[in-house]
GROMACS .gro file of C-alpha atoms in nm:
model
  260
    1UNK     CA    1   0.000   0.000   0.000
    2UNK     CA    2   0.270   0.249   0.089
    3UNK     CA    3   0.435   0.179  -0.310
    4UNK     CA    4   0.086   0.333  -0.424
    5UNK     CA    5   0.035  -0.037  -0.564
    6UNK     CA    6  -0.304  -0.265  -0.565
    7UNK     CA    7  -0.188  -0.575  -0.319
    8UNK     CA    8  -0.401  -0.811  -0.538
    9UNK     CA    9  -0.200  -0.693  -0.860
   10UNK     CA   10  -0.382  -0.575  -1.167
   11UNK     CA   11  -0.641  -0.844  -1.297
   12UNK     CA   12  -0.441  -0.959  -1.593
   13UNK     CA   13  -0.183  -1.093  -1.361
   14UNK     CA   14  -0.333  -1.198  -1.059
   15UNK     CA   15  -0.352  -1.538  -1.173
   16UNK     CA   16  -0.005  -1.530  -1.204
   17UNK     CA   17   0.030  -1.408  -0.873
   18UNK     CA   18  -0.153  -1.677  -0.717
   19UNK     CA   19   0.014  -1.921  -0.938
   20UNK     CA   20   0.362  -1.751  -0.775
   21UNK     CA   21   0.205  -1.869  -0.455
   22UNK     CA   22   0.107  -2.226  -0.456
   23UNK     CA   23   0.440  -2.271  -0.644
   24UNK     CA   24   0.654  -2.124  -0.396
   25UNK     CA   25   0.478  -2.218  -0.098
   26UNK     CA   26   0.468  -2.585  -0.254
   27UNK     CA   27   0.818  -2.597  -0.294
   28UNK     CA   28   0.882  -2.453   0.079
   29UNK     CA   29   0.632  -2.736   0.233
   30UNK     CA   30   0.806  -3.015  -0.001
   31UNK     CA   31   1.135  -2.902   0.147
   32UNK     CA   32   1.053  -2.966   0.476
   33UNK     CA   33   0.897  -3.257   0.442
   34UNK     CA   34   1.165  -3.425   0.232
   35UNK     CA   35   1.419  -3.321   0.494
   36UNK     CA   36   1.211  -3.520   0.772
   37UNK     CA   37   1.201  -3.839   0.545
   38UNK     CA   38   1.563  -3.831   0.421
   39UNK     CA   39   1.915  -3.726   0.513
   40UNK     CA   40   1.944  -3.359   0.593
   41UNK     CA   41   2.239  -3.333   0.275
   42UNK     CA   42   2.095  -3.574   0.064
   43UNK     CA   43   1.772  -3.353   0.050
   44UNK     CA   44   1.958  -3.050   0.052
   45UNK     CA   45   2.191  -3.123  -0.235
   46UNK     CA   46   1.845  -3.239  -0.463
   47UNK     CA   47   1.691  -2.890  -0.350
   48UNK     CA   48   2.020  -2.720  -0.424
   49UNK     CA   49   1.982  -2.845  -0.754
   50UNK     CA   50   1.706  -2.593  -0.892
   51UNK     CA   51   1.956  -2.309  -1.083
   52UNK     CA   52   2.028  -2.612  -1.304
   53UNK     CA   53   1.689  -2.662  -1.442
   54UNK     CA   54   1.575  -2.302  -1.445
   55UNK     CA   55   1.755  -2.256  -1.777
   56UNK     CA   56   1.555  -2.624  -1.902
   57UNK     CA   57   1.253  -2.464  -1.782
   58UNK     CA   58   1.315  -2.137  -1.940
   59UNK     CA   59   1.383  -2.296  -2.296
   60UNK     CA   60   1.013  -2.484  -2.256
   61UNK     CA   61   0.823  -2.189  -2.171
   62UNK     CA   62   0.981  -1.908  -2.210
   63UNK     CA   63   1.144  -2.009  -2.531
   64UNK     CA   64   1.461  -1.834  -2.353
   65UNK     CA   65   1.804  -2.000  -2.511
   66UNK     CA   66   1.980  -2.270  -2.426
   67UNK     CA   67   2.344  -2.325  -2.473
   68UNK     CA   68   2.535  -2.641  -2.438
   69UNK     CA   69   2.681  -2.533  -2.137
   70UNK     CA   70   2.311  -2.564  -2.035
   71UNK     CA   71   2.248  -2.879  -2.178
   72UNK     CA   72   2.546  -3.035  -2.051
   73UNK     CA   73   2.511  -2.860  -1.683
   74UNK     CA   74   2.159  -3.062  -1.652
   75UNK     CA   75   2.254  -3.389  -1.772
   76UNK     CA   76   2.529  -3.391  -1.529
   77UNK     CA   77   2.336  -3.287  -1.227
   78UNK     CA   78   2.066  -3.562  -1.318
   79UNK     CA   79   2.382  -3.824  -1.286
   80UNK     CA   80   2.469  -3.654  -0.973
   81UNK     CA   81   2.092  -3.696  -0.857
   82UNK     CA   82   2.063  -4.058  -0.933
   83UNK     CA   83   2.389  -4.135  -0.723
   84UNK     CA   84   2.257  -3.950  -0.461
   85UNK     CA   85   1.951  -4.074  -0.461
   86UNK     CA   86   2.063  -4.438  -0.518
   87UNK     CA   87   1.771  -4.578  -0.774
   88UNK     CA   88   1.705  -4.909  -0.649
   89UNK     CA   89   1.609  -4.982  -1.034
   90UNK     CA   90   1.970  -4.909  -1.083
   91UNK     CA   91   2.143  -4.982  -0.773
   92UNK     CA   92   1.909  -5.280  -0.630
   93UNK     CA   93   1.923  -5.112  -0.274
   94UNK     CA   94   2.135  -4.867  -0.054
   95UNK     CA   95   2.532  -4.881  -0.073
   96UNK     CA   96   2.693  -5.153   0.184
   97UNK     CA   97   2.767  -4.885   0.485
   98UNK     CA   98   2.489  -4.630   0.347
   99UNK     CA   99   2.138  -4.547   0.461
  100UNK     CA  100   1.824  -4.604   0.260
  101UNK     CA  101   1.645  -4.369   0.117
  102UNK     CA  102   1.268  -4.328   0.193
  103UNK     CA  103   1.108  -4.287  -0.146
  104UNK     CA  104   0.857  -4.021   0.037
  105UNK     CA  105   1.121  -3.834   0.115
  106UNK     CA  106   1.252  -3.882  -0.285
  107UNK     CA  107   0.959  -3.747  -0.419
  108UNK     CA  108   0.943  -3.482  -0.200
  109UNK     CA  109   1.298  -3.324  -0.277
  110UNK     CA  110   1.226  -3.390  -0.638
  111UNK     CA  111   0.881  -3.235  -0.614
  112UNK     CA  112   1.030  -2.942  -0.452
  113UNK     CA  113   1.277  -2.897  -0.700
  114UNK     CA  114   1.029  -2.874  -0.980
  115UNK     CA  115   0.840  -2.628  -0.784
  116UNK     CA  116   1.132  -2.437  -0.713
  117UNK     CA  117   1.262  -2.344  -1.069
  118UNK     CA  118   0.884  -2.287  -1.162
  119UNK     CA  119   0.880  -2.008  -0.947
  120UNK     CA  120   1.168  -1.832  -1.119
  121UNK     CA  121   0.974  -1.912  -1.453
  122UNK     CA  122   0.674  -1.720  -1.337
  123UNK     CA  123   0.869  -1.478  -1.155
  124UNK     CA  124   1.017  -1.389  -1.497
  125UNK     CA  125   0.625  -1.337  -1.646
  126UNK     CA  126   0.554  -1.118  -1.356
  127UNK     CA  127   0.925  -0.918  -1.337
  128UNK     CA  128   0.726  -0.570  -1.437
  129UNK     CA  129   0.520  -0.621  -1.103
  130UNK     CA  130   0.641  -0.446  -0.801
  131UNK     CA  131   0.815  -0.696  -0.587
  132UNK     CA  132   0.584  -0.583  -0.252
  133UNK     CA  133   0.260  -0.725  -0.449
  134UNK     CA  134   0.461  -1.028  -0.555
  135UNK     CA  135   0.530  -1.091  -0.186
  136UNK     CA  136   0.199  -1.025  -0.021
  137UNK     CA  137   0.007  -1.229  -0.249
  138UNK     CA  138   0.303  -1.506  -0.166
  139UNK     CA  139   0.235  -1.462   0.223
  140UNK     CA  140  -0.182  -1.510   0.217
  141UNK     CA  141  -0.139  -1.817  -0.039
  142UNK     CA  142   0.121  -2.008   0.154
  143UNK     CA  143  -0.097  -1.934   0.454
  144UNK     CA  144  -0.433  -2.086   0.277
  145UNK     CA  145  -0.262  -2.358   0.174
  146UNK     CA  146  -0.060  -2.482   0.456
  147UNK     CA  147  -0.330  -2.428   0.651
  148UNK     CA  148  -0.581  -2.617   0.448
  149UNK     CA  149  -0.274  -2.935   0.453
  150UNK     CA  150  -0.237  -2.909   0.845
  151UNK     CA  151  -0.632  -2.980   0.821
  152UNK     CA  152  -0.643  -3.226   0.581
  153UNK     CA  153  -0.366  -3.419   0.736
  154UNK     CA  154  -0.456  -3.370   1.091
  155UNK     CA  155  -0.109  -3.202   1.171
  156UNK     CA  156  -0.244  -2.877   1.279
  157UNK     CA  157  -0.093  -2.878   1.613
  158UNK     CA  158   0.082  -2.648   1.864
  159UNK     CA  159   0.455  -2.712   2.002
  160UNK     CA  160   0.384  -2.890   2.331
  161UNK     CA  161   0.733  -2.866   2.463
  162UNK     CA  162   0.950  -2.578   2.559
  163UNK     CA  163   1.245  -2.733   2.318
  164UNK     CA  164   0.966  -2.792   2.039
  165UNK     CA  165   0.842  -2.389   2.093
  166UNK     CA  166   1.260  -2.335   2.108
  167UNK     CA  167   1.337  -2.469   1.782
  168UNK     CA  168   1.075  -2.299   1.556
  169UNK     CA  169   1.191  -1.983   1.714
  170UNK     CA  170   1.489  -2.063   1.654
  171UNK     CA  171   1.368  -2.212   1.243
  172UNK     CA  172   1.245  -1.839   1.234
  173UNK     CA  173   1.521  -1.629   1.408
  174UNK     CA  174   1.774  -1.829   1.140
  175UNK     CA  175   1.565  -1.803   0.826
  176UNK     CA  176   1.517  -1.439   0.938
  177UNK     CA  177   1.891  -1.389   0.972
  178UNK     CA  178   2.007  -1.575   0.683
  179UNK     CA  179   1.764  -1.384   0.438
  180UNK     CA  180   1.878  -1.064   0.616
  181UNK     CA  181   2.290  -1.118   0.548
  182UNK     CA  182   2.203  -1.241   0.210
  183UNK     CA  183   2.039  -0.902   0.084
  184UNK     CA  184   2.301  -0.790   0.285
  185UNK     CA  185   2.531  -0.955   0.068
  186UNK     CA  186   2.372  -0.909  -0.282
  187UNK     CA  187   2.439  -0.513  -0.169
  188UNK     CA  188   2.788  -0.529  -0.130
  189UNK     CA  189   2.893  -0.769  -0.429
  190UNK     CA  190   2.767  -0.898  -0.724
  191UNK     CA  191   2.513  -1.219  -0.783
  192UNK     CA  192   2.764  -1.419  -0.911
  193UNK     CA  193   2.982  -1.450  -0.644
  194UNK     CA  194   2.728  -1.436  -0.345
  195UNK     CA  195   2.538  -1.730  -0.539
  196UNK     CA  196   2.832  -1.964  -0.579
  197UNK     CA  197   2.991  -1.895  -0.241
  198UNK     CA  198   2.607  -1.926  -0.073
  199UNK     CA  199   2.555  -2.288  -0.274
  200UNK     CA  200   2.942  -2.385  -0.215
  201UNK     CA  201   2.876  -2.342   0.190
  202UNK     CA  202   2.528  -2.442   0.216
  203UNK     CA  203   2.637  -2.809   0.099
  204UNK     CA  204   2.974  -2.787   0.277
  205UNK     CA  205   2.752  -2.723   0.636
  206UNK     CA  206   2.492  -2.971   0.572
  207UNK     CA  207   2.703  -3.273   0.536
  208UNK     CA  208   2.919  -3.113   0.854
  209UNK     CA  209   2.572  -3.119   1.040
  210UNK     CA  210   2.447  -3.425   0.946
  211UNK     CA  211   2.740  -3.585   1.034
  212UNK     CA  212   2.804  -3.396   1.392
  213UNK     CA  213   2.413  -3.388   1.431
  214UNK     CA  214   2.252  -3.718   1.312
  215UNK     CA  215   2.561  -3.927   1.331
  216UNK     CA  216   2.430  -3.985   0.944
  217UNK     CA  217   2.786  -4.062   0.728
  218UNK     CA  218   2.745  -4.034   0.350
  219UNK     CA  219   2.853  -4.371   0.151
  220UNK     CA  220   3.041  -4.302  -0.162
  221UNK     CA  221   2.803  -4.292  -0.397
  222UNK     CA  222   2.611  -3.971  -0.233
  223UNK     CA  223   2.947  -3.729  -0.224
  224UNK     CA  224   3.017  -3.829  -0.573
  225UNK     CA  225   2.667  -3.744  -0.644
  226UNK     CA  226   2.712  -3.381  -0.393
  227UNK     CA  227   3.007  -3.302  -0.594
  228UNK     CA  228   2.840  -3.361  -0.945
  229UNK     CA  229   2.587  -3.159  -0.807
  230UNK     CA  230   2.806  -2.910  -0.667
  231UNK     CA  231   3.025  -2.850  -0.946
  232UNK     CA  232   2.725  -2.771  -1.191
  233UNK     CA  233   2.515  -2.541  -0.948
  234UNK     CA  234   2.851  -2.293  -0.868
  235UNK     CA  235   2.956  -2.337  -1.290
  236UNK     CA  236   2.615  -2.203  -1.342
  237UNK     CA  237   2.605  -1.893  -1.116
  238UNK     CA  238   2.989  -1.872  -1.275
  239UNK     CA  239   2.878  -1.825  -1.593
  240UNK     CA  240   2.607  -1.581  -1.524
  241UNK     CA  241   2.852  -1.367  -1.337
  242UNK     CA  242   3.133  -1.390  -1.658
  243UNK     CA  243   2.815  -1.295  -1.852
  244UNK     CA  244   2.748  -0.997  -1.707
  245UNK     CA  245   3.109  -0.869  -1.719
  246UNK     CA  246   3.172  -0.638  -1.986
  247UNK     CA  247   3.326  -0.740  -2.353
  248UNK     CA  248   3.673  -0.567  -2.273
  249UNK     CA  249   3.699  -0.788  -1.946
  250UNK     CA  250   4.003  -0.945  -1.877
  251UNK     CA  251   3.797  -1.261  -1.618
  252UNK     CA  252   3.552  -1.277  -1.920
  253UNK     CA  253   3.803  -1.346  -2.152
  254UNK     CA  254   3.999  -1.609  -1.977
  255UNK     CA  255   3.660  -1.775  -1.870
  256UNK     CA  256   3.539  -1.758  -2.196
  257UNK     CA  257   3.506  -2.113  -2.265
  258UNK     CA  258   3.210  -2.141  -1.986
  259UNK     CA  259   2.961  -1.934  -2.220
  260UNK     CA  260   3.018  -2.167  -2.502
   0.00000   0.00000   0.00000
């Protein structure tokens, strides 16, 4: 309201807007849940995983291009996903010394994965609308519709512990914090940069907590799988920092090859 803007959006994009919403909010529920029926990393590293498939997406339905580097950059990650995810089709069952994964928890990291590069699809359709109106209409659908799932499933319940009221403050204190220092970030340098070393660390930690955490030590095939991963996600924001580096640049010409 204070941007002079209508918080429902104009009606010609308001079903975007909503669209924006169940995507996003989808996405955020999906995460959550895959993390409480798999490993902390394994899920993490699938989730990770969405810059990849933005630029697939973006080729489908935004008829954006698509370079090799693209191309190759997906197929990659998918091998990366499948070691990770050890396909019992392909594997016949978890790695001697691994952990199994729950195929709930699978579906859910995928799902959320899906969900997650649609969002920067529609966020793309909707990049002339004021970012406020994008983010209230965000807020009242992810409240509808997690509410209407904590129904549904019977889940809506209250923390009944101090530790369980502890933690959520805490869920919200970090995700507060962390969203905070990365605007914070995006300020002070450029996308590029803040996106590879935010991906790079995020994976680094997660297989550091599981480990100190859950006790939860990843077999062979899921760091292969991480690093496949890995490598793709920060070779992606890479290249979208050489290619915004003007033509005379010395980094852009000695990186060259990467925007092939």
């Amino acid at each position: 309201m204070a941007s002079g803007e209508n918080p429902f959006g104009t009606t010609g994009v308001r079903a975007l807007l909503v669209l924006r919403g169940l995507l996003g909010a989808s996405s955020l529920f999906l995460r959550f849940y895959a993390i409480h029926y798999m490993p902390i990393a394994d899920a993490s590293v699938i989730i990770f995983s969405v810059p990849v498939f933005v630029s697939a997406l973006a080729r489908i339905f935004l008829k954006e291009p698509c370079s090799i580097f693209h191309l190759a950059a997906v197929m990659v990650t998918v091998v990366g996903l499948v070691l990770i995810t050890k396909l019992p089709i392909l594997f016949g069952g978890p790695a001697e010394g691994g952990y199994p994964t729950d195929t709930r928890g699978l579906v859910a990291a995928l799902s959320s994965t899906v969900f997650g590069a649609s969002v920067y699809i529609v966020l793309r359709r909707l990049r002339d609308v004021h970012h406020s109106v994008i983010m209230f209409n965000f807020a009242w659908v992810a409240i509808l519709e997690t509410g209407a799932i904590s129904l549904l499933t019977a889940e809506l319940l209250l923390p009944r512990t101090v530790f369980d009221s502890s933690l959520l403050i805490a869920l919200g204190a970090f995700s507060f914090g962390g969203q905070l220092l990365l605007t914070r970030a995006l300020q002070l340098e450029q996308a590029g940069p803040v996106s590879m070393v935010r991906s790079g660390a995020d994976i680094i930690l997660v297989f550091a907590w599981q480990v100190a955490f859950f006790g939860e030590v990843p077999d062979a095939y899921t760091i292969s799988g991480a690093v496949l991963v890995s490598a793709c996600v920060l070779f992606t924001g890479l290249r979208k920092w050489i290619d915004t580096l003007p033509e005379n640049s010395v980094t852009r010409a000695r990186m060259a090859w990467l925007l092939f």
